Amino acid sequence: MNLSFFDQFSSPYLLGMPLILPSLLLPTLLLPSPGRRWVNNRLSTIQLWFIHLITKQLMTPLNKAGHKWALLLTSLILMLLSINLLGLLPYTFTPTTQLSMNMALAFPLWLATLLTGLRNQPSTSLGHLLPEGTPTPLIPALIMIETTSLLIRPLALGVRLTANLTAGHLLIQLISTATITLLPMMPSISALTTIILFLLTILEVAVAMIQAYVFVLLLSLYLQENI
């Protein structure tokens, strides 16, 4: 029984090939196809308004040099948002519950922000490792602490996204299993757990949206420090 709870986090296979790549590409089908007009219908209007809102929220703290990252960060948050929400549907697989995928997204983007700062303003980027006015005896210890906190950022990004989505999926499966088990024995308790399951599903929809936003927002803050 315990092993079956974690089977949902294993990548499904078809004819010996992992299906994680099609599940990553599927959200692109939800995007509107380009046409002759700027706005084709109301759905396109809502999507364009949503993309504009996300881009505005992410780019407001950055200067003009950081606006070059607008397309990358907006595409990333839309991809994470689509994958997280589609993963809540029954009989689906959520790639963002895999730590390997989240680290593959977090580490290169964090490294790109770090290298951007070292190339454009090396003194300012290295100055973050040693706060101004630090006593001389504490300089070696503070440099080690700040370097460790800098290097642990991509790990924190990947683990945060993985842990929140994994915990939510496990809670949903546990409560749904309890609901089905209690239905023939205690229907009243089963009805109560059904209400809890419904509220938890709403909460998980919010968590899926918030975690995608937090992932990209932290990347934009790391970028802000280095430009």
mmCIF file of C-alpha atoms in Angstrom:
data_model
loop_
_atom_site.group_PDB
_atom_site.id
_atom_site.type_symbol
_atom_site.label_atom_id
_atom_site.label_comp_id
_atom_site.label_asym_id
_atom_site.label_seq_id
_atom_site.Cartn_x
_atom_site.Cartn_y
_atom_site.Cartn_z
ATOM 1 C CA MET A 1 0.000 0.000 0.000
ATOM 2 C CA ASN A 2 2.823 2.412 0.884
ATOM 3 C CA LEU A 3 4.598 1.737 -2.387
ATOM 4 C CA SER A 4 1.443 2.390 -4.417
ATOM 5 C CA PHE A 5 1.225 5.919 -3.007
ATOM 6 C CA PHE A 6 4.548 6.790 -4.620
ATOM 7 C CA ASP A 7 3.851 5.064 -7.935
ATOM 8 C CA GLN A 8 2.256 8.282 -9.202
ATOM 9 C CA PHE A 9 5.646 9.996 -9.074
ATOM 10 C CA SER A 10 7.389 7.471 -11.339
ATOM 11 C CA SER A 11 7.643 8.407 -14.992
ATOM 12 C CA PRO A 12 5.281 6.258 -17.128
ATOM 13 C CA TYR A 13 6.673 4.295 -20.052
ATOM 14 C CA LEU A 14 5.169 3.346 -23.402
ATOM 15 C CA LEU A 15 6.968 0.793 -25.563
ATOM 16 C CA GLY A 16 10.045 1.214 -23.385
ATOM 17 C CA MET A 17 10.183 5.007 -23.862
ATOM 18 C CA PRO A 18 9.551 7.529 -21.034
ATOM 19 C CA LEU A 19 6.521 9.751 -21.541
ATOM 20 C CA ILE A 20 7.913 12.710 -19.613
ATOM 21 C CA LEU A 21 8.840 14.551 -22.837
ATOM 22 C CA PRO A 22 5.293 14.474 -24.309
ATOM 23 C CA SER A 23 3.912 15.578 -20.943
ATOM 24 C CA LEU A 24 6.260 18.559 -21.035
ATOM 25 C CA LEU A 25 5.255 19.484 -24.577
ATOM 26 C CA LEU A 26 1.501 19.029 -24.052
ATOM 27 C CA PRO A 27 0.916 22.458 -22.366
ATOM 28 C CA THR A 28 2.088 24.162 -25.569
ATOM 29 C CA LEU A 29 -1.074 22.898 -27.249
ATOM 30 C CA LEU A 30 -3.097 25.132 -24.923
ATOM 31 C CA LEU A 31 -1.434 28.292 -26.237
ATOM 32 C CA PRO A 32 -3.281 30.143 -29.002
ATOM 33 C CA SER A 33 -2.001 29.670 -32.538
ATOM 34 C CA PRO A 34 -0.990 32.856 -34.378
ATOM 35 C CA GLY A 35 -3.493 34.251 -36.831
ATOM 36 C CA ARG A 36 -3.976 37.265 -39.056
ATOM 37 C CA ARG A 37 -5.533 39.325 -36.273
ATOM 38 C CA TRP A 38 -3.923 40.355 -32.988
ATOM 39 C CA VAL A 39 -6.881 39.150 -30.925
ATOM 40 C CA ASN A 40 -8.887 36.240 -32.310
ATOM 41 C CA ASN A 41 -11.396 35.596 -29.517
ATOM 42 C CA ARG A 42 -12.065 36.169 -25.824
ATOM 43 C CA LEU A 43 -9.783 33.308 -24.780
ATOM 44 C CA SER A 44 -6.865 34.947 -26.579
ATOM 45 C CA THR A 45 -7.728 38.242 -24.895
ATOM 46 C CA ILE A 46 -7.637 36.626 -21.448
ATOM 47 C CA GLN A 47 -4.374 34.842 -22.196
ATOM 48 C CA LEU A 48 -2.711 38.006 -23.487
ATOM 49 C CA TRP A 49 -3.909 39.941 -20.424
ATOM 50 C CA PHE A 50 -2.572 37.208 -18.128
ATOM 51 C CA ILE A 51 0.825 37.142 -19.889
ATOM 52 C CA HIS A 52 1.029 40.951 -19.708
ATOM 53 C CA LEU A 53 0.214 40.876 -15.981
ATOM 54 C CA ILE A 54 2.880 38.245 -15.261
ATOM 55 C CA THR A 55 5.519 40.072 -17.289
ATOM 56 C CA LYS A 56 4.731 43.358 -15.544
ATOM 57 C CA GLN A 57 5.004 41.796 -12.075
ATOM 58 C CA LEU A 58 8.316 40.101 -12.874
ATOM 59 C CA MET A 59 9.974 42.990 -14.710
ATOM 60 C CA THR A 60 8.974 45.873 -12.402
ATOM 61 C CA PRO A 61 11.895 45.405 -9.936
ATOM 62 C CA LEU A 62 14.450 45.059 -12.771
ATOM 63 C CA ASN A 63 16.149 47.759 -14.784
ATOM 64 C CA LYS A 64 16.266 47.870 -18.575
ATOM 65 C CA ALA A 65 19.191 45.429 -18.720
ATOM 66 C CA GLY A 66 17.046 42.796 -17.012
ATOM 67 C CA HIS A 67 14.180 43.233 -19.461
ATOM 68 C CA LYS A 68 16.079 41.002 -21.893
ATOM 69 C CA TRP A 69 15.038 38.106 -19.650
ATOM 70 C CA ALA A 70 11.319 38.891 -19.984
ATOM 71 C CA LEU A 71 10.588 36.280 -22.657
ATOM 72 C CA LEU A 72 12.540 33.562 -20.839
ATOM 73 C CA LEU A 73 10.988 34.182 -17.416
ATOM 74 C CA THR A 74 7.453 34.563 -18.788
ATOM 75 C CA SER A 75 7.767 31.351 -20.805
ATOM 76 C CA LEU A 76 9.124 29.548 -17.743
ATOM 77 C CA ILE A 77 6.279 30.580 -15.456
ATOM 78 C CA LEU A 78 3.664 29.668 -18.081
ATOM 79 C CA MET A 79 5.260 26.245 -18.549
ATOM 80 C CA LEU A 80 5.458 25.561 -14.805
ATOM 81 C CA LEU A 81 1.923 26.827 -14.267
ATOM 82 C CA SER A 82 0.518 24.630 -17.037
ATOM 83 C CA ILE A 83 2.391 21.519 -15.899
ATOM 84 C CA ASN A 84 1.442 21.974 -12.236
ATOM 85 C CA LEU A 85 -2.252 22.496 -12.994
ATOM 86 C CA LEU A 86 -2.472 19.679 -15.557
ATOM 87 C CA GLY A 87 -0.813 17.369 -13.026
ATOM 88 C CA LEU A 88 -3.844 17.712 -10.751
ATOM 89 C CA LEU A 89 -6.089 16.008 -13.293
ATOM 90 C CA PRO A 90 -6.789 12.283 -12.786
ATOM 91 C CA TYR A 91 -4.522 9.756 -14.501
ATOM 92 C CA THR A 92 -1.865 12.346 -15.293
ATOM 93 C CA PHE A 93 1.827 12.609 -14.536
ATOM 94 C CA THR A 94 3.400 15.743 -13.030
ATOM 95 C CA PRO A 95 7.005 16.210 -14.215
ATOM 96 C CA THR A 96 7.630 18.943 -11.635
ATOM 97 C CA THR A 97 7.411 16.358 -8.824
ATOM 98 C CA GLN A 98 10.773 15.057 -10.088
ATOM 99 C CA LEU A 99 13.737 16.691 -8.367
ATOM 100 C CA SER A 100 15.943 15.978 -11.376
ATOM 101 C CA MET A 101 13.763 18.097 -13.662
ATOM 102 C CA ASN A 102 13.449 20.976 -11.195
ATOM 103 C CA MET A 103 17.205 21.008 -10.640
ATOM 104 C CA ALA A 104 17.718 20.951 -14.417
ATOM 105 C CA LEU A 105 15.638 24.135 -14.576
ATOM 106 C CA ALA A 106 16.995 25.843 -11.453
ATOM 107 C CA PHE A 107 20.745 25.273 -11.746
ATOM 108 C CA PRO A 108 21.378 26.601 -15.298
ATOM 109 C CA LEU A 109 19.185 29.670 -14.768
ATOM 110 C CA TRP A 110 20.805 30.463 -11.404
ATOM 111 C CA LEU A 111 24.238 29.987 -12.951
ATOM 112 C CA ALA A 112 23.298 32.305 -15.817
ATOM 113 C CA THR A 113 22.312 35.070 -13.371
ATOM 114 C CA LEU A 114 25.552 34.565 -11.445
ATOM 115 C CA LEU A 115 27.737 34.664 -14.551
ATOM 116 C CA THR A 116 25.882 37.750 -15.774
ATOM 117 C CA GLY A 117 26.791 39.570 -12.577
ATOM 118 C CA LEU A 118 30.426 38.407 -12.640
ATOM 119 C CA ARG A 119 30.774 39.599 -16.224
ATOM 120 C CA ASN A 120 29.024 42.974 -15.963
ATOM 121 C CA GLN A 121 29.873 44.056 -12.405
ATOM 122 C CA PRO A 122 32.311 41.643 -10.722
ATOM 123 C CA SER A 123 33.097 43.936 -7.780
ATOM 124 C CA THR A 124 29.446 44.359 -6.815
ATOM 125 C CA SER A 125 28.654 40.649 -7.240
ATOM 126 C CA LEU A 126 31.605 39.584 -5.097
ATOM 127 C CA GLY A 127 30.776 42.330 -2.610
ATOM 128 C CA HIS A 128 27.616 40.441 -1.619
ATOM 129 C CA LEU A 129 29.839 37.808 -0.023
ATOM 130 C CA LEU A 130 31.131 40.279 2.583
ATOM 131 C CA PRO A 131 28.749 42.830 4.175
ATOM 132 C CA GLU A 132 30.110 46.307 4.712
ATOM 133 C CA GLY A 133 31.485 47.036 8.177
ATOM 134 C CA THR A 134 32.238 43.415 9.078
ATOM 135 C CA PRO A 135 34.805 43.027 11.883
ATOM 136 C CA THR A 136 38.140 41.657 10.663
ATOM 137 C CA PRO A 137 38.104 38.422 12.743
ATOM 138 C CA LEU A 138 34.680 37.492 11.284
ATOM 139 C CA ILE A 139 35.616 38.018 7.627
ATOM 140 C CA PRO A 140 36.673 34.380 6.836
ATOM 141 C CA ALA A 141 33.609 32.905 8.559
ATOM 142 C CA LEU A 142 31.184 35.302 6.868
ATOM 143 C CA ILE A 143 32.703 34.665 3.446
ATOM 144 C CA MET A 144 32.229 30.914 3.926
ATOM 145 C CA ILE A 145 28.650 31.376 5.155
ATOM 146 C CA GLU A 146 27.661 33.716 2.318
ATOM 147 C CA THR A 147 29.319 31.458 -0.268
ATOM 148 C CA THR A 148 27.405 28.452 1.085
ATOM 149 C CA SER A 149 24.114 30.369 1.006
ATOM 150 C CA LEU A 150 24.876 31.437 -2.573
ATOM 151 C CA LEU A 151 25.654 27.916 -3.756
ATOM 152 C CA ILE A 152 22.600 26.422 -2.055
ATOM 153 C CA ARG A 153 20.139 28.663 -3.918
ATOM 154 C CA PRO A 154 19.506 26.335 -6.896
ATOM 155 C CA LEU A 155 19.050 23.391 -4.526
ATOM 156 C CA ALA A 156 16.515 25.384 -2.512
ATOM 157 C CA LEU A 157 14.634 26.300 -5.699
ATOM 158 C CA GLY A 158 14.376 22.701 -6.869
ATOM 159 C CA VAL A 159 13.612 21.143 -3.479
ATOM 160 C CA ARG A 160 10.947 23.747 -2.641
ATOM 161 C CA LEU A 161 8.997 23.095 -5.831
ATOM 162 C CA THR A 162 9.383 19.311 -5.567
ATOM 163 C CA ALA A 163 8.466 19.076 -1.877
ATOM 164 C CA ASN A 164 5.344 21.246 -2.080
ATOM 165 C CA LEU A 165 3.886 19.451 -5.106
ATOM 166 C CA THR A 166 4.814 15.981 -3.824
ATOM 167 C CA ALA A 167 3.254 16.613 -0.404
ATOM 168 C CA GLY A 168 0.054 17.877 -1.988
ATOM 169 C CA HIS A 169 -0.292 14.898 -4.314
ATOM 170 C CA LEU A 170 0.331 12.468 -1.439
ATOM 171 C CA LEU A 171 -2.312 14.143 0.746
ATOM 172 C CA ILE A 172 -4.862 14.022 -2.060
ATOM 173 C CA GLN A 173 -4.196 10.327 -2.663
ATOM 174 C CA LEU A 174 -4.293 9.465 1.047
ATOM 175 C CA ILE A 175 -7.603 11.251 1.641
ATOM 176 C CA SER A 176 -9.160 9.880 -1.554
ATOM 177 C CA THR A 177 -8.115 6.349 -0.546
ATOM 178 C CA ALA A 178 -9.641 6.860 2.908
ATOM 179 C CA THR A 179 -12.856 8.173 1.325
ATOM 180 C CA ILE A 180 -13.286 5.090 -0.865
ATOM 181 C CA THR A 181 -12.407 2.733 2.002
ATOM 182 C CA LEU A 182 -14.842 4.328 4.460
ATOM 183 C CA LEU A 183 -17.739 4.595 1.983
ATOM 184 C CA PRO A 184 -19.282 1.110 2.585
ATOM 185 C CA MET A 185 -18.585 1.117 6.348
ATOM 186 C CA MET A 186 -19.198 4.712 7.489
ATOM 187 C CA PRO A 187 -20.951 6.786 4.805
ATOM 188 C CA SER A 188 -21.193 9.879 7.013
ATOM 189 C CA ILE A 189 -17.447 9.911 7.672
ATOM 190 C CA SER A 190 -16.850 9.277 3.988
ATOM 191 C CA ALA A 191 -18.971 12.318 3.103
ATOM 192 C CA LEU A 192 -16.916 14.412 5.514
ATOM 193 C CA THR A 193 -13.639 13.255 3.974
ATOM 194 C CA THR A 194 -15.080 14.034 0.532
ATOM 195 C CA ILE A 195 -15.619 17.651 1.602
ATOM 196 C CA ILE A 196 -12.075 17.754 2.969
ATOM 197 C CA LEU A 197 -10.796 16.313 -0.306
ATOM 198 C CA PHE A 198 -12.640 18.988 -2.289
ATOM 199 C CA LEU A 199 -11.193 21.778 -0.126
ATOM 200 C CA LEU A 200 -7.730 20.244 -0.361
ATOM 201 C CA THR A 201 -7.991 20.121 -4.144
ATOM 202 C CA ILE A 202 -8.808 23.845 -4.224
ATOM 203 C CA LEU A 203 -5.819 24.453 -1.962
ATOM 204 C CA GLU A 204 -3.563 22.431 -4.254
ATOM 205 C CA VAL A 205 -4.663 24.472 -7.258
ATOM 206 C CA ALA A 206 -3.576 27.572 -5.369
ATOM 207 C CA VAL A 207 -0.302 25.914 -4.343
ATOM 208 C CA ALA A 208 0.431 24.903 -7.942
ATOM 209 C CA MET A 209 -0.009 28.503 -9.089
ATOM 210 C CA ILE A 210 1.902 30.031 -6.169
ATOM 211 C CA GLN A 211 4.872 27.666 -6.472
ATOM 212 C CA ALA A 212 5.290 28.426 -10.175
ATOM 213 C CA TYR A 213 5.208 32.152 -9.379
ATOM 214 C CA VAL A 214 7.644 31.830 -6.443
ATOM 215 C CA PHE A 215 10.117 29.809 -8.538
ATOM 216 C CA VAL A 216 10.325 32.477 -11.240
ATOM 217 C CA LEU A 217 10.109 35.383 -8.784
ATOM 218 C CA LEU A 218 13.164 34.149 -6.894
ATOM 219 C CA LEU A 219 15.049 33.821 -10.178
ATOM 220 C CA SER A 220 14.160 37.423 -11.019
ATOM 221 C CA LEU A 221 15.396 38.523 -7.581
ATOM 222 C CA TYR A 222 18.676 36.681 -8.127
ATOM 223 C CA LEU A 223 18.919 38.433 -11.475
ATOM 224 C CA GLN A 224 18.237 41.789 -9.831
ATOM 225 C CA GLU A 225 21.255 41.328 -7.567
ATOM 226 C CA ASN A 226 23.565 40.801 -10.530
ATOM 227 C CA ILE A 227 22.556 43.539 -12.970
#
